[in-house]
Coordinates of C-alpha atoms and ligand atoms in Angstrom, one line a residue:
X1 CA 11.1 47.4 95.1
X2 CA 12.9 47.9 91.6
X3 CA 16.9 48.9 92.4
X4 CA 17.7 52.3 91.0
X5 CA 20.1 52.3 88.2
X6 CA 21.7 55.9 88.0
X7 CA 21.4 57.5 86.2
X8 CA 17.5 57.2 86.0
X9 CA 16.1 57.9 82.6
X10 CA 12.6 57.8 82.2
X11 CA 10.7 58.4 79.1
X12 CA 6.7 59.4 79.6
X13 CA 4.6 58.7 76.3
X14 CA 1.6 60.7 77.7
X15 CA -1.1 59.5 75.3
X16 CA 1.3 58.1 73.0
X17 CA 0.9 55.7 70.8
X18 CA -2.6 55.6 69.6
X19 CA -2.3 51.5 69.9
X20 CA -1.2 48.8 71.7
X21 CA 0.2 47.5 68.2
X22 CA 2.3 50.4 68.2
X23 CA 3.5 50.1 71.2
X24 CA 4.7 46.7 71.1
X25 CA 6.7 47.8 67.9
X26 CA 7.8 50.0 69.4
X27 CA 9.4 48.2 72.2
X28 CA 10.9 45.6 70.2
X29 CA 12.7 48.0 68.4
X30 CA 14.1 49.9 71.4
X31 CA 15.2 47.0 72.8
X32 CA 16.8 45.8 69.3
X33 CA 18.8 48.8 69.7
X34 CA 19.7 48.6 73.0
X35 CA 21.1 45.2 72.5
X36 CA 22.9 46.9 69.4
X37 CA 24.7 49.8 71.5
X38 CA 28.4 50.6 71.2
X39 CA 28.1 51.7 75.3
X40 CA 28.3 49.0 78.0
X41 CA 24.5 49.6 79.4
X42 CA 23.0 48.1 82.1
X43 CA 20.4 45.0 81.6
X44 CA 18.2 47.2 82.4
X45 CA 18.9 51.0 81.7
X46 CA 15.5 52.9 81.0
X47 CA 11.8 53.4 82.7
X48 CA 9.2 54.2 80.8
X49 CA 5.8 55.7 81.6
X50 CA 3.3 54.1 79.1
X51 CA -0.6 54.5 79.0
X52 CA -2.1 51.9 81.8
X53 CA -4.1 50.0 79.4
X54 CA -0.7 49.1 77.3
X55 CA 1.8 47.8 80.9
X56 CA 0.8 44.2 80.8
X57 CA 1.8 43.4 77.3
X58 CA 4.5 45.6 77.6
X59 CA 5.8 44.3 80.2
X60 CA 6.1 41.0 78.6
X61 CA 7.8 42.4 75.9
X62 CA 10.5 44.5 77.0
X63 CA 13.6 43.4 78.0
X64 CA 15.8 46.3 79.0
X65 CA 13.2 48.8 80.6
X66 CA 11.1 49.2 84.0
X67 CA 7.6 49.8 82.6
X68 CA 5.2 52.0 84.8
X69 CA 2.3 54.5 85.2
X70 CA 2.1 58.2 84.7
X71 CA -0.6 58.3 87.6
X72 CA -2.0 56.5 90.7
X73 CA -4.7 56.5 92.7
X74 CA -4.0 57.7 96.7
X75 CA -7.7 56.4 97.4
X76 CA -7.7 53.0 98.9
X77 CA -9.6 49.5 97.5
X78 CA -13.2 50.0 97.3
X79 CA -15.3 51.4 95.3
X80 CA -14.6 54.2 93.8
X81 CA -14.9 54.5 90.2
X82 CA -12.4 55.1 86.9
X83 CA -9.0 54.8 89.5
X84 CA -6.1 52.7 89.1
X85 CA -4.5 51.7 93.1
X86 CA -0.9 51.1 93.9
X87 CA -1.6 47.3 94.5
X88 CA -3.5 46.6 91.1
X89 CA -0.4 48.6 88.9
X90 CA 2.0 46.5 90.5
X91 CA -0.2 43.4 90.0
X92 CA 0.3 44.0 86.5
X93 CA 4.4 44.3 86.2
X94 CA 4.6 48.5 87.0
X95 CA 7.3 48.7 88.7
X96 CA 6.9 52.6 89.3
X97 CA 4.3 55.3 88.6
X98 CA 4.8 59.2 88.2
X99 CA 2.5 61.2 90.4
X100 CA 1.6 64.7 90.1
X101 CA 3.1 65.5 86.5
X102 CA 1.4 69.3 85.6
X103 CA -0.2 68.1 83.1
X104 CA -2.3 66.2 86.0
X105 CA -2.8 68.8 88.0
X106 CA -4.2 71.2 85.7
X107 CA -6.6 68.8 85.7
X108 CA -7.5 69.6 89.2
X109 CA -5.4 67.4 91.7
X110 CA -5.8 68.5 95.1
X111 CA -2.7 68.8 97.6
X112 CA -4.5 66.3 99.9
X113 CA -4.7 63.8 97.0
X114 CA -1.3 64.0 96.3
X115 CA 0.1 63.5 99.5
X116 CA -2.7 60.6 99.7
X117 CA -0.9 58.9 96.2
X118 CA 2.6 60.0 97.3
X119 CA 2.2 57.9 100.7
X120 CA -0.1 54.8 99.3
X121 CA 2.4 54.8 96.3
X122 CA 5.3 54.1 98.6
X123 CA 3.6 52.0 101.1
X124 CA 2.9 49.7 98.5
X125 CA 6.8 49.6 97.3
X126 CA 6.4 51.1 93.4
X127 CA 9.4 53.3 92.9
X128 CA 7.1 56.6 93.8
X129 CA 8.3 59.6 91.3
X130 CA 7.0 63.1 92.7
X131 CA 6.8 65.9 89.4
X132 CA 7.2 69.6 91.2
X133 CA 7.9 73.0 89.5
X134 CA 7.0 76.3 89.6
X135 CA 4.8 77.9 87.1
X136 CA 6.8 80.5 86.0
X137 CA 10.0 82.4 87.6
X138 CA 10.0 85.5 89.1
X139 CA 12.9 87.7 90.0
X140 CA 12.5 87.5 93.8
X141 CA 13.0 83.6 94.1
X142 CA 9.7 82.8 95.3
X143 CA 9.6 80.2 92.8
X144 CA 12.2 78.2 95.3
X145 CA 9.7 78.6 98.3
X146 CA 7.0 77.5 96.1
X147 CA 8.4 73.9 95.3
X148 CA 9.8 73.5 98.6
X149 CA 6.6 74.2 100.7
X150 CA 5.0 71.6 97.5
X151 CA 7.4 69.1 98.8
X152 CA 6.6 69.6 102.4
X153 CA 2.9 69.1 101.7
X154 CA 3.4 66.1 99.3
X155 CA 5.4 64.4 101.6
X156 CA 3.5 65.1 105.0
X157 CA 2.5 62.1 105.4
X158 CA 5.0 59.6 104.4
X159 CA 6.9 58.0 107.2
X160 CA 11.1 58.7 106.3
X161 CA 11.9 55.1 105.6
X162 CA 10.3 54.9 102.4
X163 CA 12.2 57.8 101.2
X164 CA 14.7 55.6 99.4
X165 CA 12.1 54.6 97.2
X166 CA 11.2 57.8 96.1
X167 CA 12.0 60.1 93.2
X168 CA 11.8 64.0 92.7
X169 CA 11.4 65.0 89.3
X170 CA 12.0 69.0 88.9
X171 CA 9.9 69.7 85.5
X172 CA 9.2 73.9 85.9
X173 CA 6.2 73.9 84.3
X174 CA 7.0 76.9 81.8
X175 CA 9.8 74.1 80.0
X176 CA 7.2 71.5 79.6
X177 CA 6.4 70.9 75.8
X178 CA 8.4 73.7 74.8
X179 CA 11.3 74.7 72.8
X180 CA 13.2 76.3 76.0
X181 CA 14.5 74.1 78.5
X182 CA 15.8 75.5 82.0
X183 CA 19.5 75.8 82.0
X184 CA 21.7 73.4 84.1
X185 CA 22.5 76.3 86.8
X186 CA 18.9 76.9 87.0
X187 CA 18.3 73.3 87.5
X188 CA 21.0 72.8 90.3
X189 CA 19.7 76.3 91.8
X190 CA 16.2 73.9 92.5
X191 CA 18.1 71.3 93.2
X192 CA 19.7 72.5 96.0
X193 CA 16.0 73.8 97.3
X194 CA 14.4 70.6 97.0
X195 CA 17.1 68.9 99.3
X196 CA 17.2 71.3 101.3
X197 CA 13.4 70.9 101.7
X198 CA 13.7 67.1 102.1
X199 CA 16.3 67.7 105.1
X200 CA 14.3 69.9 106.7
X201 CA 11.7 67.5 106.9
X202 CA 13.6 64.2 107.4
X203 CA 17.5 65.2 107.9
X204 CA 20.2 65.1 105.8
X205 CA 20.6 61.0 106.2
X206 CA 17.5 60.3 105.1
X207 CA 16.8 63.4 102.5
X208 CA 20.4 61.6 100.7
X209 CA 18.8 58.1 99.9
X210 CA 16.2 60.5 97.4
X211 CA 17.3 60.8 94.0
X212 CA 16.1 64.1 92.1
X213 CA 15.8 64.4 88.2
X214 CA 15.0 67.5 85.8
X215 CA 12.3 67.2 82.8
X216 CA 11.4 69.7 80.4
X217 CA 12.4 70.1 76.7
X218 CA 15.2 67.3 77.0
X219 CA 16.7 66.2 73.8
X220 CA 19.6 64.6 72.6
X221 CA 21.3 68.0 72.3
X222 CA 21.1 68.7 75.9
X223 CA 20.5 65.4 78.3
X224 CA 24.3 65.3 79.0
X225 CA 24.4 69.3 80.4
X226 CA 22.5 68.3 83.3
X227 CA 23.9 65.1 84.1
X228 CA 27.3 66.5 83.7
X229 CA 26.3 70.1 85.2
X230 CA 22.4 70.2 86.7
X231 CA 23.2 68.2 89.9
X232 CA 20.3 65.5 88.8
X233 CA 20.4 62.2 88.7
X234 CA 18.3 61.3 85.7
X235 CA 16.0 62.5 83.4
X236 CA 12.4 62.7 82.8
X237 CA 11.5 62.7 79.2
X238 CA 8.1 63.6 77.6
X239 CA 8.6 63.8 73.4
X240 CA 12.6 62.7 72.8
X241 CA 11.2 59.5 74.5
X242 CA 8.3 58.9 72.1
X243 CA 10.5 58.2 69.2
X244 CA 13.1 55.2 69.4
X245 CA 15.9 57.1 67.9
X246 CA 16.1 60.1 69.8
X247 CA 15.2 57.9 73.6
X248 CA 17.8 55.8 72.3
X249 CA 20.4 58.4 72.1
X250 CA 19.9 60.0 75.2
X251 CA 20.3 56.2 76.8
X252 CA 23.3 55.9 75.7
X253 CA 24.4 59.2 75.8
X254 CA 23.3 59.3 79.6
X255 CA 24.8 55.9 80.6
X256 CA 28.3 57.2 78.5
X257 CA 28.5 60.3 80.6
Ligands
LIG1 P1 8.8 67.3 77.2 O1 7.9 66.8 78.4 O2 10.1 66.6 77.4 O3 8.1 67.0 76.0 O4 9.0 68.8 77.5 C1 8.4 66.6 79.7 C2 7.3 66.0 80.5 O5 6.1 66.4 80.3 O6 7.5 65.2 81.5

């Protein structure tokens, strides 16, 4: 089990780079700069979502970060082909994997898978981070019933001592890749519903040990404003974490606030 550092800030390169090469570079320079920073950081201070094929050698090249997965497989060992299981990512140094980021289930996740990944993911002890968001917002609030009854469902069937392993990241899917981000009272609004959701399912004590992040068209501009103001406690960060100057920033700007 990897300890949290708050706050979390967790970059996702998606298919980014196009080679392990790159990635390497890219690592060693991140961490040059980390070393560098004005800010006291942590030893370690950043997770990072990296293609699967790249976490081994990253791994053994990066000092400062948790390296982990942007999927996992909720299907157990056997024989079943093109999946990636809890056991094998942690076999090679993953330390956590994202599950159920929208650009995964447009691709056609099931509920029942999720809640399959969600519960092998934290059986297996990876730090288990859960994406959730509505699609688009609508001026009744139905988008707050949506995520809520999405975390009831992802959730069903893990047992409520593994929920201090586990992570909520609120990423509304209409500020994904974007040029609008949510605004912090928007993002505390969700908040709210998501532990309120987790309470109803666990109670309060339990539903306290999760930590709950926003991502969606974070940047260096605006990472404080929901740290300071958004009631999260990290940040999930798709394309200001796929460049080492801008991931950089927001590390230290994050771990300065
Ligand atoms: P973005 O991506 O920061 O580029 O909007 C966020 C995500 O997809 O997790």
């Amino acid at each position: 089990m990897t300890a949290h550092i708050t706050p979390l800030i967790i970059g996702n390169w998606k298919t980014t780079p196009a080679t392990l090469k790159d990635a390497i570079t890219f690592i060693k320079n991140l961490d040059k700069k980390y070393t560098a920073s004005k800010i006291k950081l942590p030893k370690k201070g950043y997770y990072l979502a990296v293609p699967e094929v790249f976490i081994s050698e990253i791994v053994k090249c990066s000092v400062h970060g948790y390296i982990g997965a942007q999927n996992v497989s909720g299907i157990s060992l056997g024989q079943t082909t093109g999946e990636t299981i809890p056991s094998q990512l942690l076999s090679t140094g993953s330390t956590f994997t994202l599950i159920s980021h929208s650009e995964v289930r447009k691709r056609g996740e099931t509920g029942d898978e999720r809640a399959h990944k969600v519960a092998l993911s934290l059986q297996s002890k990876l730090l288990t981070i859960l994406c959730v968001g509505e699609q688009t917002r609508d001026k009744q609030g139905n988008y707050l019933s949506i995520v809520e009854e999405d975390i009831k469902q992802s959730l069903s069937l893990v047992s409520k001592n593994l929920f201090s392993n586990l992570v909520i990241a609120y990423e509304p899917v209409w500020a994904i890749g974007g040029t609008t981000p949510a605004t912090p009272h928007e993002c505390f609004e969700v908040v709210i519903a998501i532990r309120r959701a987790l309470s109803s399912l666990v109670g309060i004590d339990y539903a306290k040990k999760v930590k709950v992040i926003y991502g969606g068209t974070v940047t260096k501009e605006n990472a404080h404003l929901f740290i300071q103001e958004g009631g999260v406690d990290g940040l999930l960060i798709g394309r200001a974490s796929q460049t080492v100057s801008s991931f950089m920033e927001i590390i230290n700007i994050c771990h300065g606030t």
